[in-house]
């Protein structure tokens, strides 16, 4: 077991997850000094440092103890975790938190003109993918025998090149599939960015920093889609207005001096739309304000 007195988080050096991962850490109050080679960031506000690497290397680095945590797509973690777990010298991995960005799905897609009614239609096909383990698991679970063609990139052109019959790849908008005349027929995994770590947290000082980081992360994630709604209203209208707040919000009500009106405020989960505001106004609310919420400590 490695021991260190600073926590190390691996994250993607440059890619889709880089900016949102860094923004999340900034919201948790972490600031970093970037090394000259831009591969290491020294934590200035907490003993938490960053390693900037390729996303594919992150699960292995955590399993080897080079990093304690990582921001990585669930697709990458799930693809590698099983294989890494077979090596007794490596620490088993776990998804510690889902982070709510980098959303996508790992799906099977077939040429538009091909018939597909059930997984059995893939029997005997060559399926191109960068996720051979997840694909094989899914095929086995559906009792389908097909051959898996491992490709590291440009998976979606394989059917047109004739190197595969169908594919299994990440999809978000679906634009890339459509541009390649492919149609999504089955989803293997719903993915998003996750905080990955070891199944057992470090037993030394890093465990404390991990707890602190998780408390802050939870405070940020809990209010990520929340808004603070503030308004004035006659006391008798409060109940009706409270029912119109989105997301089962529990408002605080404060008397306004020298008047029968009250001030109401509530943290609402989910979108607060113009329709919500107009309905509350019709119920007697005035001076409505909607503000973003940055962090919360219960
Ligand atoms: O260099 P490095 O190895 O670190 O980066 P990378 O090129 O392997 O990863 P990167 O930055 O492309 O993706 C990092 C992670 O972002 C992935 O592991 C996923 O968890 C997540 N993610 C979210 C996606 C997408 N959305 C996505 N759309 N990863 C890839 N794509 C691809 C998709 O396969 C398609 O080819 O983007 C293309 C556009 O998708 P559509 O459906 O919107 O057209
Ligand atoms: Zn990668």
XYZ file of C-alpha atoms and ligand atoms in Angstrom:
343
model
C 0.000 0.000 0.000
C 1.389 3.377 -0.985
C 1.235 6.156 1.568
C 1.367 9.841 0.747
C 0.387 12.945 2.618
C -1.240 14.569 -0.409
C -4.195 13.288 -2.389
C -3.700 12.848 -6.141
C -6.464 13.154 -8.690
C -5.919 12.056 -12.288
C -7.876 13.903 -14.943
C -7.962 14.186 -18.713
C -5.200 16.466 -20.003
C -7.159 17.736 -22.971
C -10.541 16.514 -24.059
C -14.232 16.721 -23.387
C -13.940 16.159 -19.643
C -11.067 18.571 -18.942
C -12.873 21.884 -18.629
C -15.928 20.658 -16.660
C -13.688 18.624 -14.293
C -11.548 21.672 -13.563
C -14.618 23.861 -13.122
C -16.037 21.396 -10.587
C -12.824 21.434 -8.537
C -12.777 25.239 -8.657
C -16.354 25.228 -7.296
C -15.058 23.014 -4.467
C -12.594 25.774 -3.588
C -9.481 24.106 -5.022
C -6.827 26.203 -6.759
C -3.757 24.840 -8.520
C -0.353 25.908 -9.781
C 0.402 24.235 -13.118
C 3.884 22.735 -13.627
C 5.961 23.895 -16.584
C 5.374 20.655 -18.532
C 1.621 21.033 -17.826
C 1.363 17.439 -16.554
C 1.095 18.197 -12.840
C -0.926 20.771 -10.901
C 0.038 21.543 -7.317
C -2.932 22.185 -4.999
C -2.493 25.552 -3.304
C -5.615 25.565 -1.135
C -5.722 21.900 -0.040
C -3.179 19.033 -0.132
C -4.782 17.743 -3.331
C -2.766 17.636 -6.574
C -3.725 16.854 -10.167
C -2.105 14.569 -12.715
C -3.057 15.455 -16.303
C -3.155 12.300 -18.415
C -5.041 10.483 -21.192
C -8.447 9.360 -19.981
C -7.682 5.719 -20.889
C -4.783 5.688 -18.383
C -6.874 6.865 -15.420
C -8.356 3.545 -14.146
C -4.929 1.859 -14.293
C -3.247 4.720 -12.448
C -5.776 4.478 -9.609
C -5.506 0.669 -9.451
C -1.699 0.964 -9.241
C -1.861 3.646 -6.565
C -0.203 6.313 -8.737
C -3.374 8.390 -8.294
C -6.017 8.110 -5.554
C -8.950 9.408 -7.576
C -9.830 10.188 -11.163
C -12.380 12.090 -13.203
C -13.246 9.718 -16.013
C -16.156 8.549 -18.147
C -18.097 5.623 -16.657
C -17.577 3.970 -20.067
C -13.778 3.968 -19.607
C -13.973 2.869 -15.967
C -16.432 0.046 -16.702
C -14.448 -1.136 -19.716
C -11.226 -1.478 -17.710
C -12.345 -2.252 -14.136
C -13.091 -5.952 -14.668
C -9.769 -6.680 -16.312
C -7.788 -4.709 -13.689
C -9.645 -6.545 -10.895
C -8.167 -9.837 -12.112
C -4.651 -8.674 -11.127
C -4.275 -9.321 -7.374
C -1.462 -6.741 -7.172
C -3.919 -3.956 -8.091
C -6.557 -2.272 -5.928
C -10.200 -2.885 -6.894
C -11.874 0.216 -8.333
C -15.181 1.874 -7.528
C -17.362 4.647 -8.889
C -17.540 7.097 -5.976
C -19.813 9.797 -7.419
C -21.609 10.468 -10.695
C -20.750 14.017 -11.709
C -23.608 15.062 -13.984
C -21.566 16.074 -17.072
C -20.071 14.237 -20.064
C -23.351 12.395 -20.577
C -23.405 9.870 -23.431
C -24.333 6.239 -24.091
C -22.488 3.230 -25.445
C -24.723 1.860 -28.171
C -24.872 -0.677 -30.964
C -25.582 0.816 -34.377
C -26.251 -0.907 -37.690
C -26.345 0.403 -41.293
C -29.684 2.186 -41.908
C -30.839 -0.392 -44.433
C -30.088 -3.407 -42.188
C -32.861 -5.239 -40.399
C -32.685 -5.241 -36.602
C -35.404 -6.507 -34.333
C -33.485 -8.054 -31.456
C -29.898 -8.772 -30.368
C -30.164 -12.165 -32.120
C -29.926 -10.294 -35.451
C -26.268 -9.563 -34.635
C -25.353 -13.272 -34.566
C -22.350 -14.039 -36.778
C -21.595 -10.354 -37.421
C -18.300 -8.510 -37.027
C -18.891 -5.616 -34.621
C -16.293 -2.817 -34.473
C -15.689 -1.124 -31.121
C -13.173 0.461 -28.755
C -15.051 -1.199 -25.868
C -14.445 -4.944 -26.415
C -15.026 -5.976 -22.776
C -18.357 -4.190 -22.407
C -19.496 -5.404 -25.813
C -18.528 -9.029 -25.092
C -20.356 -8.909 -21.741
C -23.491 -7.592 -23.436
C -23.333 -10.173 -26.238
C -22.868 -12.979 -23.703
C -25.778 -11.683 -21.581
C -27.985 -11.829 -24.696
C -26.652 -15.206 -25.820
C -25.342 -13.786 -29.106
C -22.213 -15.113 -30.799
C -20.520 -12.415 -32.841
C -16.922 -11.406 -33.442
C -15.598 -8.256 -31.838
C -13.301 -6.118 -33.999
C -11.179 -3.865 -31.795
C -10.582 -0.366 -33.255
C -9.046 2.588 -31.442
C -10.732 5.293 -33.472
C -13.024 6.030 -36.435
C -15.235 3.136 -35.431
C -18.246 4.584 -37.243
C -16.703 4.279 -40.693
C -15.879 0.570 -40.305
C -19.138 -0.686 -41.888
C -18.600 1.519 -44.962
C -14.998 0.341 -45.261
C -16.231 -3.232 -45.072
C -14.107 -4.035 -41.990
C -17.201 -4.628 -39.839
C -20.951 -5.194 -40.213
C -22.039 -3.022 -37.301
C -20.510 -0.951 -34.511
C -20.639 -0.349 -30.779
C -19.606 3.237 -29.928
C -20.359 6.288 -27.809
C -23.269 8.449 -28.889
C -24.452 11.784 -27.572
C -26.451 13.776 -30.142
C -26.497 10.915 -32.665
C -25.206 13.273 -35.404
C -22.113 11.170 -36.119
C -24.174 7.997 -36.571
C -26.600 9.771 -38.903
C -23.708 11.229 -40.943
C -22.407 7.679 -41.410
C -25.806 6.218 -42.369
C -25.988 4.214 -39.156
C -28.964 3.681 -36.879
C -28.769 3.187 -33.111
C -30.509 -0.067 -32.136
C -29.488 -0.929 -28.550
C -27.874 0.828 -25.601
C -25.250 -1.089 -23.661
C -24.346 1.512 -21.040
C -25.613 4.948 -19.965
C -22.517 6.982 -19.189
C -21.424 10.278 -17.681
C -18.263 11.542 -16.018
C -17.677 9.951 -12.618
C -15.279 10.322 -9.726
C -13.438 7.000 -9.641
C -11.365 5.730 -6.741
C -10.355 2.566 -4.918
C -13.098 0.469 -3.332
C -11.327 0.955 0.031
C -10.389 4.584 0.780
C -6.773 5.372 1.751
C -6.183 4.754 5.470
C -3.698 7.610 5.968
C -4.160 11.415 5.924
C -5.450 11.192 2.336
C -8.648 9.605 3.664
C -9.446 12.836 5.538
C -8.835 14.992 2.463
C -11.009 12.629 0.464
C -13.868 13.069 2.981
C -13.472 16.831 2.880
C -13.442 16.839 -0.915
C -16.552 14.624 -1.060
C -18.451 16.889 1.365
C -17.664 19.879 -0.824
C -18.436 17.974 -4.016
C -21.803 16.902 -2.607
C -22.505 20.518 -1.652
C -21.860 21.593 -5.236
C -23.665 18.657 -6.907
C -26.726 18.969 -4.644
C -27.446 22.500 -5.842
C -26.143 22.167 -9.393
C -29.572 22.492 -10.963
C -31.070 24.563 -8.163
C -32.313 28.134 -8.099
C -33.094 30.415 -5.190
C -36.536 31.982 -5.626
C -37.348 35.130 -3.618
C -40.646 37.020 -3.633
C -43.077 39.143 -1.617
C -46.716 38.184 -1.147
C -49.734 38.774 1.068
C -49.652 36.293 3.967
C -52.915 34.634 2.868
C -51.426 33.754 -0.558
C -48.346 31.930 0.791
C -49.825 28.445 0.745
C -51.052 28.726 -2.840
C -47.721 30.160 -4.005
C -45.708 27.470 -2.194
C -47.633 24.795 -4.116
C -46.521 26.404 -7.396
C -42.786 26.206 -6.606
C -41.013 23.546 -8.697
C -39.347 20.504 -7.114
C -41.164 20.201 -3.756
C -39.290 23.219 -2.382
C -39.834 24.071 1.276
C -39.973 27.865 1.543
C -38.954 30.055 4.478
C -41.462 32.826 5.196
C -40.447 36.056 6.954
C -42.720 38.924 8.046
C -42.121 42.317 6.424
C -42.125 45.110 8.981
C -45.133 47.453 9.047
C -47.124 45.396 6.524
C -49.280 42.326 6.276
C -47.030 41.030 3.486
C -44.322 38.439 3.894
C -41.037 37.680 2.126
C -40.721 34.116 0.895
C -37.578 32.324 -0.218
C -37.004 28.774 -1.381
C -34.262 26.678 -2.998
C -35.934 24.936 -5.937
C -34.517 21.872 -7.654
C -34.833 21.983 -11.439
C -35.755 24.732 -13.842
C -37.764 27.732 -12.701
C -39.531 28.833 -15.885
C -41.460 31.975 -16.865
C -44.605 29.847 -16.546
C -43.792 29.138 -12.891
C -43.205 32.838 -12.218
C -46.362 33.972 -14.020
C -48.465 31.426 -12.114
C -47.026 32.640 -8.809
C -47.678 36.252 -9.771
C -51.256 35.391 -10.613
C -51.512 33.839 -7.136
C -50.444 37.140 -5.538
C -46.631 37.141 -5.608
C -44.681 40.364 -6.358
C -41.011 41.298 -6.814
C -40.041 37.816 -7.926
C -36.318 37.071 -8.167
C -34.595 33.878 -9.387
C -30.907 33.467 -8.498
C -28.371 30.726 -9.242
C -27.123 28.696 -6.256
C -23.398 28.066 -6.025
C -22.833 25.778 -3.035
C -24.630 24.407 0.008
C -23.483 23.169 3.428
C -26.310 21.486 5.312
O -6.943 11.987 -25.494
P -7.824 11.168 -24.616
O -7.632 9.672 -24.778
O -7.745 11.630 -23.188
O -9.331 11.532 -25.059
P -10.417 10.721 -25.907
O -10.346 11.201 -27.305
O -10.341 9.246 -25.626
O -11.742 11.196 -25.170
P -12.792 12.380 -25.473
O -12.278 13.674 -24.934
O -13.298 12.340 -26.864
O -13.998 11.853 -24.542
C -13.835 11.733 -23.171
C -15.125 11.179 -22.593
O -16.219 12.054 -22.917
C -15.605 9.844 -23.126
O -14.914 8.736 -22.553
C -17.068 9.856 -22.719
O -17.209 9.464 -21.360
C -17.442 11.329 -22.830
N -18.285 11.668 -23.992
C -19.463 12.339 -23.927
C -18.051 11.380 -25.288
C -19.138 11.903 -26.030
N -19.990 12.490 -25.144
C -19.153 11.757 -27.467
N -20.102 12.223 -28.119
N -17.019 10.770 -25.922
C -17.052 10.652 -27.263
N -18.069 11.115 -28.051
C -17.934 10.943 -29.536
C -18.939 10.025 -30.224
O -18.504 8.701 -30.175
C -18.935 10.580 -31.645
O -17.867 10.019 -32.383
O -18.117 12.186 -30.124
C -18.640 12.057 -31.448
C -19.863 12.967 -31.557
O -20.998 12.348 -30.986
P -22.478 12.667 -31.467
O -23.342 11.497 -31.089
O -22.906 13.925 -30.736
O -22.433 12.896 -32.964
Zn -9.082 8.244 -24.590
